mmCIF file of C-alpha atoms and ligand atoms in Angstrom:
data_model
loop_
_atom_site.group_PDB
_atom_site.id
_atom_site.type_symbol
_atom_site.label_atom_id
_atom_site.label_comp_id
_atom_site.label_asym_id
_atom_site.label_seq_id
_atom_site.Cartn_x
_atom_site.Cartn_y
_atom_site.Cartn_z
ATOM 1 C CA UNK A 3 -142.339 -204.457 -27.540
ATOM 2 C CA UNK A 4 -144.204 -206.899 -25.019
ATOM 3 C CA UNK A 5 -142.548 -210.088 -23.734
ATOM 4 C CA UNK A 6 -142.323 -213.028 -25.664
ATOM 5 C CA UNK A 7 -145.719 -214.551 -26.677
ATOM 6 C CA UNK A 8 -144.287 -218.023 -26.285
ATOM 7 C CA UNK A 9 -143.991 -219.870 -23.469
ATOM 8 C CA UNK A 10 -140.499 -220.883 -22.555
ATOM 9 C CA UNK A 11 -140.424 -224.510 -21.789
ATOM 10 C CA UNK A 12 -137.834 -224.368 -18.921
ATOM 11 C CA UNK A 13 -140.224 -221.930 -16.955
ATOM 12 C CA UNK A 14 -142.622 -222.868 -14.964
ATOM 13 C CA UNK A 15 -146.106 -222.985 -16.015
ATOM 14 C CA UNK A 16 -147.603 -218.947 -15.350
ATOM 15 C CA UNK A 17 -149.621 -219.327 -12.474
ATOM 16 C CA UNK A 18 -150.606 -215.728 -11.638
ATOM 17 C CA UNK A 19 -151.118 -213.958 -15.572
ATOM 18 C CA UNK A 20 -151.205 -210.176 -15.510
ATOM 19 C CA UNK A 21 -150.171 -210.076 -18.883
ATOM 20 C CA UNK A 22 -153.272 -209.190 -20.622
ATOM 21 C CA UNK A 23 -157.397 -209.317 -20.419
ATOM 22 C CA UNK A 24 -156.655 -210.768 -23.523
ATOM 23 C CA UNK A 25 -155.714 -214.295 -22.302
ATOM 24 C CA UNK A 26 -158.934 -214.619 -20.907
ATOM 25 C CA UNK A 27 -160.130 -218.236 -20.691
ATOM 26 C CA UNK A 28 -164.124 -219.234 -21.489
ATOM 27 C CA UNK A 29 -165.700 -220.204 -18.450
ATOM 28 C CA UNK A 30 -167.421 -223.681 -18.525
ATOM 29 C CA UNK A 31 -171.321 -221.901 -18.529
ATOM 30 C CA UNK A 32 -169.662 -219.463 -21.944
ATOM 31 C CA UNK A 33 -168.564 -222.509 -23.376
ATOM 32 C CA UNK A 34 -172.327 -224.226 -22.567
ATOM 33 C CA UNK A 35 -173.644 -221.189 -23.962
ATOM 34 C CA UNK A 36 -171.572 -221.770 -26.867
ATOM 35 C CA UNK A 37 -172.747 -225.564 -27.520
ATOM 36 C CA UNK A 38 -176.158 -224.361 -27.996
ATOM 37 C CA UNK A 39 -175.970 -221.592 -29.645
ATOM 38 C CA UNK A 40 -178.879 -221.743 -32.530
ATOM 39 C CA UNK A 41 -176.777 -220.634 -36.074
ATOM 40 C CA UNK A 42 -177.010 -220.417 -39.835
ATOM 41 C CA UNK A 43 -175.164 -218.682 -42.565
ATOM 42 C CA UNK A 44 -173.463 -215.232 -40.997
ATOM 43 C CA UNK A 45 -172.584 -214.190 -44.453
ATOM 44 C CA UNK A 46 -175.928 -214.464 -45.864
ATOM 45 C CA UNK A 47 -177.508 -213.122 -42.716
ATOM 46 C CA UNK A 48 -178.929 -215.983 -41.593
ATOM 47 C CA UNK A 49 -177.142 -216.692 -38.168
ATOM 48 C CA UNK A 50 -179.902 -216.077 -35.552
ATOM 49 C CA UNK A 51 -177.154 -215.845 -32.816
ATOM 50 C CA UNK A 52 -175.199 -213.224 -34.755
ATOM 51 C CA UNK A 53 -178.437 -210.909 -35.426
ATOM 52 C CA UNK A 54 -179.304 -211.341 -31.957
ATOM 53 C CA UNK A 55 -175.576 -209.618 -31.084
ATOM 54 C CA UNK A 56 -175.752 -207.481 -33.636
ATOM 55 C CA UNK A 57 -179.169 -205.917 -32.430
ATOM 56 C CA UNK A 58 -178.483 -205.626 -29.186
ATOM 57 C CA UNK A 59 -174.629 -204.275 -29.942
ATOM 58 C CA UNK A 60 -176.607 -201.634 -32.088
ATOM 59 C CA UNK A 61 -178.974 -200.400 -29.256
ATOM 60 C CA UNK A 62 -176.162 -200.437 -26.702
ATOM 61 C CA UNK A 63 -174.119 -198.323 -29.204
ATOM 62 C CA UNK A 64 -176.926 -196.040 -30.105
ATOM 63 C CA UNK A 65 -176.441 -196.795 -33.744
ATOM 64 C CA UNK A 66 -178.770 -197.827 -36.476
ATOM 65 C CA UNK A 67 -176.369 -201.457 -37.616
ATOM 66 C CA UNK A 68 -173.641 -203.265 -36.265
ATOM 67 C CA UNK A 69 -171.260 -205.806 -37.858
ATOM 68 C CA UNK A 70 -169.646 -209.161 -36.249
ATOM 69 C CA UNK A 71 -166.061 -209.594 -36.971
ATOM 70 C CA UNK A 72 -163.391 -211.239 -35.625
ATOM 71 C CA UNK A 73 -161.351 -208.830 -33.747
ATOM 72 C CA UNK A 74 -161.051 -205.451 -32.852
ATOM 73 C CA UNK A 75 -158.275 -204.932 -35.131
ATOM 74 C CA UNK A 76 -160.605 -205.648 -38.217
ATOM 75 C CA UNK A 77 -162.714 -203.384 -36.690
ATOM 76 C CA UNK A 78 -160.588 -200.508 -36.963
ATOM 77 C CA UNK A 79 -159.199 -201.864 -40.194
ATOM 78 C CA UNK A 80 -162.453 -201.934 -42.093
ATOM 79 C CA UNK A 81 -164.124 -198.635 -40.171
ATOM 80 C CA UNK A 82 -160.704 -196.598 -41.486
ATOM 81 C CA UNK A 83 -161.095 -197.944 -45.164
ATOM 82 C CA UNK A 84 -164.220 -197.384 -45.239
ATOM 83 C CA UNK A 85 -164.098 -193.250 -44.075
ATOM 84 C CA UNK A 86 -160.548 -193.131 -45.632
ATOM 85 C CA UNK A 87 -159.032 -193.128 -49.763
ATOM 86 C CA UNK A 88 -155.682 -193.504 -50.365
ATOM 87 C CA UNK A 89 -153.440 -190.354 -49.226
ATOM 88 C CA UNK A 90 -155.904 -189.303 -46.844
ATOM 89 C CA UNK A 91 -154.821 -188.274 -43.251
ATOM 90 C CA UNK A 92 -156.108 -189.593 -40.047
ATOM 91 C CA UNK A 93 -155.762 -187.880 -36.954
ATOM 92 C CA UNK A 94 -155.158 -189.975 -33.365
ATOM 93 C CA UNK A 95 -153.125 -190.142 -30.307
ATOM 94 C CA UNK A 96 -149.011 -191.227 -30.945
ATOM 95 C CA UNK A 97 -150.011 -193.958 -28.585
ATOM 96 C CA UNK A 98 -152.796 -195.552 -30.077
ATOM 97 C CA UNK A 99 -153.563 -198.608 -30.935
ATOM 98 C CA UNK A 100 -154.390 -197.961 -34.901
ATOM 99 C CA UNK A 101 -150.392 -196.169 -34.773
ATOM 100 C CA UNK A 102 -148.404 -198.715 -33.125
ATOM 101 C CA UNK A 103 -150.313 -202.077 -32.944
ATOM 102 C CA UNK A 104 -151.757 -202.964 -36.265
ATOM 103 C CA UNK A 105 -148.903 -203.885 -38.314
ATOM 104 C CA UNK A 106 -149.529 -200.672 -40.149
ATOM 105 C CA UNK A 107 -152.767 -201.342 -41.477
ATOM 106 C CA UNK A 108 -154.335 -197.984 -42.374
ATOM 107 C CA UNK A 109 -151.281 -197.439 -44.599
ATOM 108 C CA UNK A 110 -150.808 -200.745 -45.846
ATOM 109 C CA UNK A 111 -154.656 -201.497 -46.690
ATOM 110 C CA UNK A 112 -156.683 -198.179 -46.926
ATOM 111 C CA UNK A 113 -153.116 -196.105 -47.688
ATOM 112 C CA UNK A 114 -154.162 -193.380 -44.958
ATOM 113 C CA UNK A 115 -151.191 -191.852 -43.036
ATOM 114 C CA UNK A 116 -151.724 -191.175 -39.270
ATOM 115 C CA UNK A 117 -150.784 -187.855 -38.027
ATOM 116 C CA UNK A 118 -149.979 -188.712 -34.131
ATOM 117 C CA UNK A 119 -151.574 -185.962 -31.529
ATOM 118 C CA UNK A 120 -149.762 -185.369 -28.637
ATOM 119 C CA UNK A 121 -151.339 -185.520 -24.943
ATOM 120 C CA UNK A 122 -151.096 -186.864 -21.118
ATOM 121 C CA UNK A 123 -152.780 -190.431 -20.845
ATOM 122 C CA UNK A 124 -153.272 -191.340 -24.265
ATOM 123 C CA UNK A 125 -156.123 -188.268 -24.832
ATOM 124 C CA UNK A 126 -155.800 -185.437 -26.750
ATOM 125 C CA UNK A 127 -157.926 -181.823 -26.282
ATOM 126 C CA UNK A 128 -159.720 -179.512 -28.289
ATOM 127 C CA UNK A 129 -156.465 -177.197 -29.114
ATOM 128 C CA UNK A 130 -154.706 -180.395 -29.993
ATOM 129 C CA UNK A 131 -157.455 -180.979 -32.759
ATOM 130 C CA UNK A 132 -157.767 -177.904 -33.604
ATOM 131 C CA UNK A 133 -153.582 -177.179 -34.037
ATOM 132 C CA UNK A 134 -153.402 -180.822 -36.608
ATOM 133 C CA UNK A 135 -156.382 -179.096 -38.959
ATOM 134 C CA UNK A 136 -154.926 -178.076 -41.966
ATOM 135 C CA UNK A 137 -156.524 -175.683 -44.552
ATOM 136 C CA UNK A 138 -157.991 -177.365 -47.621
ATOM 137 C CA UNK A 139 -155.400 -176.432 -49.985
ATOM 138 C CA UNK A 140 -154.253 -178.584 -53.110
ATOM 139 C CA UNK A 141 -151.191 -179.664 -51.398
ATOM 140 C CA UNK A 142 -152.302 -180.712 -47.985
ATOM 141 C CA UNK A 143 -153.394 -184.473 -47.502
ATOM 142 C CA UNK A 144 -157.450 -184.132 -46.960
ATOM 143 C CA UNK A 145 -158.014 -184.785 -43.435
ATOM 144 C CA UNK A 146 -160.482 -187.691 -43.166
ATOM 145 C CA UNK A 147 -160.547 -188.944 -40.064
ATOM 146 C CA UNK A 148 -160.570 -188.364 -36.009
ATOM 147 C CA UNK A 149 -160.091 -191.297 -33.467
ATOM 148 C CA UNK A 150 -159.692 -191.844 -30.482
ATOM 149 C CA UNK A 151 -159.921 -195.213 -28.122
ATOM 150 C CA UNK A 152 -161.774 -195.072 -24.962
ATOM 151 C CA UNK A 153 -160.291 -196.332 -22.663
ATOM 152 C CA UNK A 154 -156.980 -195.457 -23.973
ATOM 153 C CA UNK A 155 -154.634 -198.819 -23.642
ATOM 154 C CA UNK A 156 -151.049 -196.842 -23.639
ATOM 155 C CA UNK A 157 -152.541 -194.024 -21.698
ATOM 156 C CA UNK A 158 -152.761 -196.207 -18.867
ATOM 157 C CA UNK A 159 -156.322 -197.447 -19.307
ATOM 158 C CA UNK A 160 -157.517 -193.754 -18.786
ATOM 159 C CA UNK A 161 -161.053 -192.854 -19.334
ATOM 160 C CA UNK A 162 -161.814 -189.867 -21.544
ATOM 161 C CA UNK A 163 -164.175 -187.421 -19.910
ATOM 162 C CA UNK A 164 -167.612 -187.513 -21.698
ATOM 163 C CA UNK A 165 -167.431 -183.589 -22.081
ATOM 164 C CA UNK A 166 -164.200 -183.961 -23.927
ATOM 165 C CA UNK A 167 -165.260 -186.766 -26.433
ATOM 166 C CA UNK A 168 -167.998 -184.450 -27.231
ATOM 167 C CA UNK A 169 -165.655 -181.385 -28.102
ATOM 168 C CA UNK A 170 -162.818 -183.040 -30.064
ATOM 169 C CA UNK A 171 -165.806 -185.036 -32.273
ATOM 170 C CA UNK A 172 -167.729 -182.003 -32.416
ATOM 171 C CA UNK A 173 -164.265 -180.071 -34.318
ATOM 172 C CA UNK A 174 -163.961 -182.858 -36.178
ATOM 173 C CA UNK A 175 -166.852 -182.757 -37.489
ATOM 174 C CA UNK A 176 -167.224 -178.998 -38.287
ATOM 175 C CA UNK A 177 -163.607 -179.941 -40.235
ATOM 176 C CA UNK A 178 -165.885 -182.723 -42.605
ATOM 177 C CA UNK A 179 -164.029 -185.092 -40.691
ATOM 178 C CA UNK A 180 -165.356 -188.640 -39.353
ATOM 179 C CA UNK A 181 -164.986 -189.550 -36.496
ATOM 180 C CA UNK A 182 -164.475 -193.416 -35.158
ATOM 181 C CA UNK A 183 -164.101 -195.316 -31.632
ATOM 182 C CA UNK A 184 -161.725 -197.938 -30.929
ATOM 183 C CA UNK A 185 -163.675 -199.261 -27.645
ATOM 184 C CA UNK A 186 -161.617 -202.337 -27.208
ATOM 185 C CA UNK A 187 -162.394 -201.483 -23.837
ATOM 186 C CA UNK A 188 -164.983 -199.411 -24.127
ATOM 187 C CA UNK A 189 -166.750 -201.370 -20.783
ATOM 188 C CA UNK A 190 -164.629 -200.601 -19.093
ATOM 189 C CA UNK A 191 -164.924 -196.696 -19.142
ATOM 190 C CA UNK A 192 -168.994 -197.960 -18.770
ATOM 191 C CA UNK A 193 -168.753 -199.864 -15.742
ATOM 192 C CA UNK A 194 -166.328 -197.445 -14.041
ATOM 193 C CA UNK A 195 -168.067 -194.079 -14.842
ATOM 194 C CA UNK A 196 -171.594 -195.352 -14.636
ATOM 195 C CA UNK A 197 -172.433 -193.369 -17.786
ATOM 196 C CA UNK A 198 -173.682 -195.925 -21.098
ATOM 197 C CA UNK A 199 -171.886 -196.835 -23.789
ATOM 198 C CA UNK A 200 -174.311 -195.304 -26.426
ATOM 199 C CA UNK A 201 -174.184 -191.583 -24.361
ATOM 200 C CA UNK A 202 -169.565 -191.998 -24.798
ATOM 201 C CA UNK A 203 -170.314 -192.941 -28.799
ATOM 202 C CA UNK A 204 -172.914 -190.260 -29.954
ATOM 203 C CA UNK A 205 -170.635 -188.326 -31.540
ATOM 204 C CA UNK A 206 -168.743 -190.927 -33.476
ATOM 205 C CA UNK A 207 -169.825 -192.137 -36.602
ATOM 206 C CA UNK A 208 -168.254 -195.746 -36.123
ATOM 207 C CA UNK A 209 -167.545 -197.639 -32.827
ATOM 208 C CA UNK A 210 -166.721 -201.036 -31.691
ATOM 209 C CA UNK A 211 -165.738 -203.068 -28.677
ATOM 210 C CA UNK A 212 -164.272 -206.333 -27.958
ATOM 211 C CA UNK A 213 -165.662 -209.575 -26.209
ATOM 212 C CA UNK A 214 -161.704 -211.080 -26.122
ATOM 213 C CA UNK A 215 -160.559 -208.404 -23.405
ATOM 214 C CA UNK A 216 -161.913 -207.594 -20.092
ATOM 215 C CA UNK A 217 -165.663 -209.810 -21.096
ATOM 216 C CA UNK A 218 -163.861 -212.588 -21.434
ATOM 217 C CA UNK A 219 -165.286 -214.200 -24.994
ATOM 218 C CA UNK A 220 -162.566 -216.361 -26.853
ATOM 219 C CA UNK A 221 -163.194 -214.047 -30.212
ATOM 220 C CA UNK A 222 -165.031 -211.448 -31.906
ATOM 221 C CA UNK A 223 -165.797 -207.576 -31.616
ATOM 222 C CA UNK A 224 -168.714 -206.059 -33.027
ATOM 223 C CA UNK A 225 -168.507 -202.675 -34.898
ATOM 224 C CA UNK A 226 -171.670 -200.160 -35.026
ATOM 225 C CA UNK A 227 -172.814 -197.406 -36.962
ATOM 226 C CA UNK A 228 -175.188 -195.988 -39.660
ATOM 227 C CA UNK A 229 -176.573 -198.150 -41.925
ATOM 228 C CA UNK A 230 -174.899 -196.866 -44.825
ATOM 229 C CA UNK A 231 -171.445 -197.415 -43.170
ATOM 230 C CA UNK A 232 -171.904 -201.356 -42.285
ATOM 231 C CA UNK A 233 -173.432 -201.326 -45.619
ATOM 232 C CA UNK A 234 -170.234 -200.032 -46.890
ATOM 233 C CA UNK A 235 -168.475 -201.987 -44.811
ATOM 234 C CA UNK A 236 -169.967 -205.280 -45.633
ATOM 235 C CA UNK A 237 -168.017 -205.036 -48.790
ATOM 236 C CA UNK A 238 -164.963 -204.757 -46.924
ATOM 237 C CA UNK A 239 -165.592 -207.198 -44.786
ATOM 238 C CA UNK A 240 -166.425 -209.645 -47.318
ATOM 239 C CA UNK A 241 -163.266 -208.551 -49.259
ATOM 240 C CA UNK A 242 -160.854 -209.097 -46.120
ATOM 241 C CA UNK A 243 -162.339 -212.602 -45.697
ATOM 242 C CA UNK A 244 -164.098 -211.334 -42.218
ATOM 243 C CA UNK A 245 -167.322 -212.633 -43.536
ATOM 244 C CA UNK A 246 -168.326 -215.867 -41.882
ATOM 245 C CA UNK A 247 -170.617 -219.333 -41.790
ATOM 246 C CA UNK A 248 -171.681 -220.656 -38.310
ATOM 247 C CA UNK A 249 -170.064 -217.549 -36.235
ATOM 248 C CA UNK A 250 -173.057 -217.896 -33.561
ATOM 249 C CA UNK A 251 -171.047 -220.523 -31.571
ATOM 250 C CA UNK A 252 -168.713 -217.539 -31.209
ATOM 251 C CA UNK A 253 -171.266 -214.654 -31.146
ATOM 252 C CA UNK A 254 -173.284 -216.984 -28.385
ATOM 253 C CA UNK A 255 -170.082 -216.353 -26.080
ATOM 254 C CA UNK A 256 -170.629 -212.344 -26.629
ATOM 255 C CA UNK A 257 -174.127 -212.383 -25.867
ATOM 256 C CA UNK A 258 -173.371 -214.510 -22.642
ATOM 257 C CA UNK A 259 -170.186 -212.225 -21.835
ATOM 258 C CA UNK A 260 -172.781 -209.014 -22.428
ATOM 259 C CA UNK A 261 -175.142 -210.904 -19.449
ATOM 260 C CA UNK A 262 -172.514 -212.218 -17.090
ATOM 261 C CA UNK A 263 -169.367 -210.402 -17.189
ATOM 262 C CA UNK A 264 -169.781 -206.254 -17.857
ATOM 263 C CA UNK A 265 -170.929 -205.619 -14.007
ATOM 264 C CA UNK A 266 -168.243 -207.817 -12.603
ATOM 265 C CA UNK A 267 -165.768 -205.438 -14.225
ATOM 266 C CA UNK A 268 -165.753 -203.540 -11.332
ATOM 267 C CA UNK A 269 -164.058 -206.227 -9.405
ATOM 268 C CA UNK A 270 -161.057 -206.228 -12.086
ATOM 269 C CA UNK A 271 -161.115 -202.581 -11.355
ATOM 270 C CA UNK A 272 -160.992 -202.643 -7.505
ATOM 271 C CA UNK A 273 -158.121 -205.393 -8.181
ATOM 272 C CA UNK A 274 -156.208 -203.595 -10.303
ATOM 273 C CA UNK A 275 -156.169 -200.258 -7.482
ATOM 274 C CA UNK A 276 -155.494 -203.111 -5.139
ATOM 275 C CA UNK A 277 -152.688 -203.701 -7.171
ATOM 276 C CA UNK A 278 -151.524 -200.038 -7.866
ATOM 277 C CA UNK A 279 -151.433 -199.307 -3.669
ATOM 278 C CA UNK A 280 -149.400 -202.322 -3.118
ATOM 279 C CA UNK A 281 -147.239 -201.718 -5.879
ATOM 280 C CA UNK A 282 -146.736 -198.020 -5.066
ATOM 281 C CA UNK A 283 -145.278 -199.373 -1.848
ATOM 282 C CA UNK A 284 -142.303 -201.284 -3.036
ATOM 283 C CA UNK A 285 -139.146 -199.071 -3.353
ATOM 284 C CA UNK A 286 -137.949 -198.038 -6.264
ATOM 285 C CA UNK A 287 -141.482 -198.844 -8.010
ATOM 286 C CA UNK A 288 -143.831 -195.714 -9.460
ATOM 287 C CA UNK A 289 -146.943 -196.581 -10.350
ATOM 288 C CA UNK A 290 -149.425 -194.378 -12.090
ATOM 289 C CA UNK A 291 -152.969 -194.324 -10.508
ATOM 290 C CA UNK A 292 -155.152 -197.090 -12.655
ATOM 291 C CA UNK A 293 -158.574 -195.754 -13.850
ATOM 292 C CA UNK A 294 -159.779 -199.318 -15.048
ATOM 293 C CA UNK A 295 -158.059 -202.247 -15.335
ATOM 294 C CA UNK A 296 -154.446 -201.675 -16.408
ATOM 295 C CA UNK A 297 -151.300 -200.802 -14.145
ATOM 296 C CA UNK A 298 -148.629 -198.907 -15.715
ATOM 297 C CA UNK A 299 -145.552 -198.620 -13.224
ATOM 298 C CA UNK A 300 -141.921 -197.367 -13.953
ATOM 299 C CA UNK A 301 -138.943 -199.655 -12.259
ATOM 300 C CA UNK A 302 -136.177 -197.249 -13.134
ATOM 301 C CA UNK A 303 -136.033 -196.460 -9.059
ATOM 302 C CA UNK A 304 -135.173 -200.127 -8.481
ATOM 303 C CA UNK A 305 -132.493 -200.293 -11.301
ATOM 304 C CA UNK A 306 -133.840 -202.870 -13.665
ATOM 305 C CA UNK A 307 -135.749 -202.867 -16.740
ATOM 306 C CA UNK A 308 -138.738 -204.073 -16.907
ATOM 307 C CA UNK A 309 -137.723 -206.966 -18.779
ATOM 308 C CA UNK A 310 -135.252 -207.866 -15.949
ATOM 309 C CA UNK A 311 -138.033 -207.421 -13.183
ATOM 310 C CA UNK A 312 -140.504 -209.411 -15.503
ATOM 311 C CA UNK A 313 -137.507 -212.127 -15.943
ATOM 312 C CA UNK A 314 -137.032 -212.430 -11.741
ATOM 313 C CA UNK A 315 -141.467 -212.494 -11.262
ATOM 314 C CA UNK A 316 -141.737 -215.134 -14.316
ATOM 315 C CA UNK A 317 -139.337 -217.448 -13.095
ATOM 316 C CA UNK A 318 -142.077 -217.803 -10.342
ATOM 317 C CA UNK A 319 -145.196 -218.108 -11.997
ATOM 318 C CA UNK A 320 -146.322 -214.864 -12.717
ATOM 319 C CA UNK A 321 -146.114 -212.566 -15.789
ATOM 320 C CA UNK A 322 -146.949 -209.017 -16.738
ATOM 321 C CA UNK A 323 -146.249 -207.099 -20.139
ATOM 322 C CA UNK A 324 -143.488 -204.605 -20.848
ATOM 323 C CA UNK A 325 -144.185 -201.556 -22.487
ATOM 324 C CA UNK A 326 -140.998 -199.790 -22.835
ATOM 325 C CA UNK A 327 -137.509 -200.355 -21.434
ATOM 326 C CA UNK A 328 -138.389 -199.310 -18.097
ATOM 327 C CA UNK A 329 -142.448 -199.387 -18.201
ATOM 328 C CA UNK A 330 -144.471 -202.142 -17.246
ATOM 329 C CA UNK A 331 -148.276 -203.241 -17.515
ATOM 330 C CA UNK A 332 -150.153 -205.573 -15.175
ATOM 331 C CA UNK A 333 -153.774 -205.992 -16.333
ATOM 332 C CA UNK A 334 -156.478 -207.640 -14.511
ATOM 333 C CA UNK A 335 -159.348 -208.758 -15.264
ATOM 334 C CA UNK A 336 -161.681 -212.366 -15.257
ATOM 335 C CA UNK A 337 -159.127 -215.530 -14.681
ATOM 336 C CA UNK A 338 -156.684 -213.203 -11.542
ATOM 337 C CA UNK A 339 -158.400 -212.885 -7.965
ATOM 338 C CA UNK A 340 -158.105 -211.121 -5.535
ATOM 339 C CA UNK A 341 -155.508 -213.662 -3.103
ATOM 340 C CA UNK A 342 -153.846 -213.824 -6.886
ATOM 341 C CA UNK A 343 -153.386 -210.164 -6.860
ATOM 342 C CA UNK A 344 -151.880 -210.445 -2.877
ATOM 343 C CA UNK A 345 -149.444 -213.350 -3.814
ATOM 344 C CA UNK A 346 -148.257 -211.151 -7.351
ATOM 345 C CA UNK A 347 -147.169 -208.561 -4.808
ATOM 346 C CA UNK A 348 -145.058 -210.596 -2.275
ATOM 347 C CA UNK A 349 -143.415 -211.978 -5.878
ATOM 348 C CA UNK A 350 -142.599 -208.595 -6.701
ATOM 349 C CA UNK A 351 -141.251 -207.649 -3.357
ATOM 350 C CA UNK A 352 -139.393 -210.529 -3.205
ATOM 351 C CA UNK A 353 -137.703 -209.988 -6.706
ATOM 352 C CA UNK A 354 -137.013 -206.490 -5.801
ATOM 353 C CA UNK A 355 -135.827 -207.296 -1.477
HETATM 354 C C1 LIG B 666 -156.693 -205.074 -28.138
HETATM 355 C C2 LIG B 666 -156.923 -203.759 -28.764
HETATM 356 C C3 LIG B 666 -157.238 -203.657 -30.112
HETATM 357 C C4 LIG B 666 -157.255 -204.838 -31.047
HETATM 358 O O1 LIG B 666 -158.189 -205.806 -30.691
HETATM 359 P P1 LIG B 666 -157.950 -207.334 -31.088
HETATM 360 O O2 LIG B 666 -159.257 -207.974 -30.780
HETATM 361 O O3 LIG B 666 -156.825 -207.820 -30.232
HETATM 362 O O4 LIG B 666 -157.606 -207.383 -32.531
HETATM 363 C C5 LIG B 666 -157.493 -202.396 -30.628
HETATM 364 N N1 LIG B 666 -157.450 -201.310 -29.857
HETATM 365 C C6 LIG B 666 -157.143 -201.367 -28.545
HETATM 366 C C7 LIG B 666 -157.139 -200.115 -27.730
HETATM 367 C C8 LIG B 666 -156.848 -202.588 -27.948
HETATM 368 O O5 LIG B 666 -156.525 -202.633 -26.659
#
């Protein structure tokens, strides 16, 4: 659904890269960091770097363990088979991440099915929840499973209210169903609503967030819980080849990234609303209102597709990702500035005069 991956050889290099927080590059003092990062053994427990992460991950999540993996997606691949058996039912927003970016995992490896819930900005609410329970009847898949991602990616980057994390996990919960956060950008939501990480998770069971998006570390997430879930989830981990050897060079770039780069998230943030104003002011353009660091915008006013506006801005150095036929996404975040985010918009203008 997004642009091409690949860079096309007759373009020109992308000088201006609003395609995702993802592409991210380590920073010359992360990469120092990196080169002396003390390690060991991860899968026997003995990488000092890694138990360093995972402690402070766990306090910062308010949970008892946490678990270094590589990505987020094995994150929410080995929280759902560990809460879910085959034929069990998962309940999450039809534009989330676990639904329509993970190659189908939760039905290919725990055999869960996904029951999308329906809602503005990638949230759902309480009567949502409460409309998807099912009785417990001998026919009805058990229901295993509530998630939701903070913030949500599709939504727009939107930031669930604290209030209303609390009351869908809290039905959940009352159902016998776990709950689990996909905090990719969890941050995010952090830096921008000034209220912790650990106070956004209490009421899910399992949460994780990424060092390859906005925090700028070139791999690894780290998912939290209960002791008895990363215990169970060891096994999985181990089984899905997630378990590693020296993985403090990498976890020595997420302690770094926790030091350097979650405050200075608010400057992707004031970029991206930089963005979103100047945006809003080309015709045919409509740009929903970023809460963090992504900017959604519709070109069906100018007549394009997004793919045919991203095709004009590419051919001059600057990219963006494309959503839908006529929805885009520019994303800010470490490696664009501020002049970066001026010159973007006098490329789009110009595509679009
Ligand atoms: C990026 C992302 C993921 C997957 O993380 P990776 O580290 O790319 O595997 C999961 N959920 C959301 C909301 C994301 O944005």
């Amino acid at each position: 659904m997004y642009a091409p991956l690949h860079p096309d050889p007759a373009l020109p290099p992308v000088r201006i890269n609003l395609y995702s927080d993802t592409q991210t590059r380590p920073t010359a003092a992360m990469k120092a960091a990196m080169v002396e990062a003390e390690v060991g053994d991860e899968q026997a427990g003995l990488d000092p770097t890694v138990n360093a992460l995972c402690e402070r991950m766990a306090s910062l999540l308010g949970k008892e363990a946490a678990m270094f993996l590589p990505s987020g997606t094995m994150c929410n691949q080995i929280a759902i088979i560990t809460h879910c058996r085959p034929g069990d039912e998962i309940l999450a927003h039809g534009t989330s991440h676990i639904l329509t970016s993970e190659g189908g995992g939760a039905a290919a490896l725990a055999g869960a099915q996904i029951t999308p819930l329906p809602g503005p900005g990638g949230q759902f609410d309480a009567a949502a929840v409460r409309a998807a329970l099912r009785p417990r009847t001998r026919n009805a898949p058990p229901q295993a499973l509530l998630e939701v991602e903070q913030t949500a990616n599709a939504g727009g980057g939107t930031i669930w209210p604290l209030a209303v994390l609390n009351e869908v996990a809290a039905i959940a919960q009352e159902a016998g169903l776990a709950t689990h956060m996909d905090g990719a950008r969890l941050m995010n939501a952090v830096v921008a609503t000034g209220i912790p990480a650990r106070e956004m998770a209490a009421g899910y069971d399992s949460v994780w967030l990424d060092f390859t998006k906005g925090l700028g570390a070139p791999l690894g997430a780290v998912l939290a819980g209960s002791r008895d879930f990363i215990d169970a989830a060891w096994k999985w981990k181990q089984r899905m080849g997630g378990a590693m050897r020296q993985a403090g060079i990498c976890a020595a770039a997420c302690l770094y990234a926790l030091d350097h780069h979650v405050d200075r998230l608010a400057e992707d943030h004031d970029n991206a609303k930089a963005l979103a104003r100047g945006l809003a002011q080309i015709p045919g353009l409509t740009v929903e209102a970023p809460e963090t660091n992504l900017v959604f915008f519709d070109t069906r006013g100018t007549g394009l597709t997004a793919a045919e506006l991203y095709a004009r801005v590419r051919s001059h150095g600057v990219n963006f990702s494309i959503s839908s036929t006529h929805r885009g996404r520019a994303c800010t975040h470490l490696d664009v500035t501020r002049a970066q985010i001026d010159e973007a918009l006098q490329v789009i203008r110009a595509a679009l005069a």
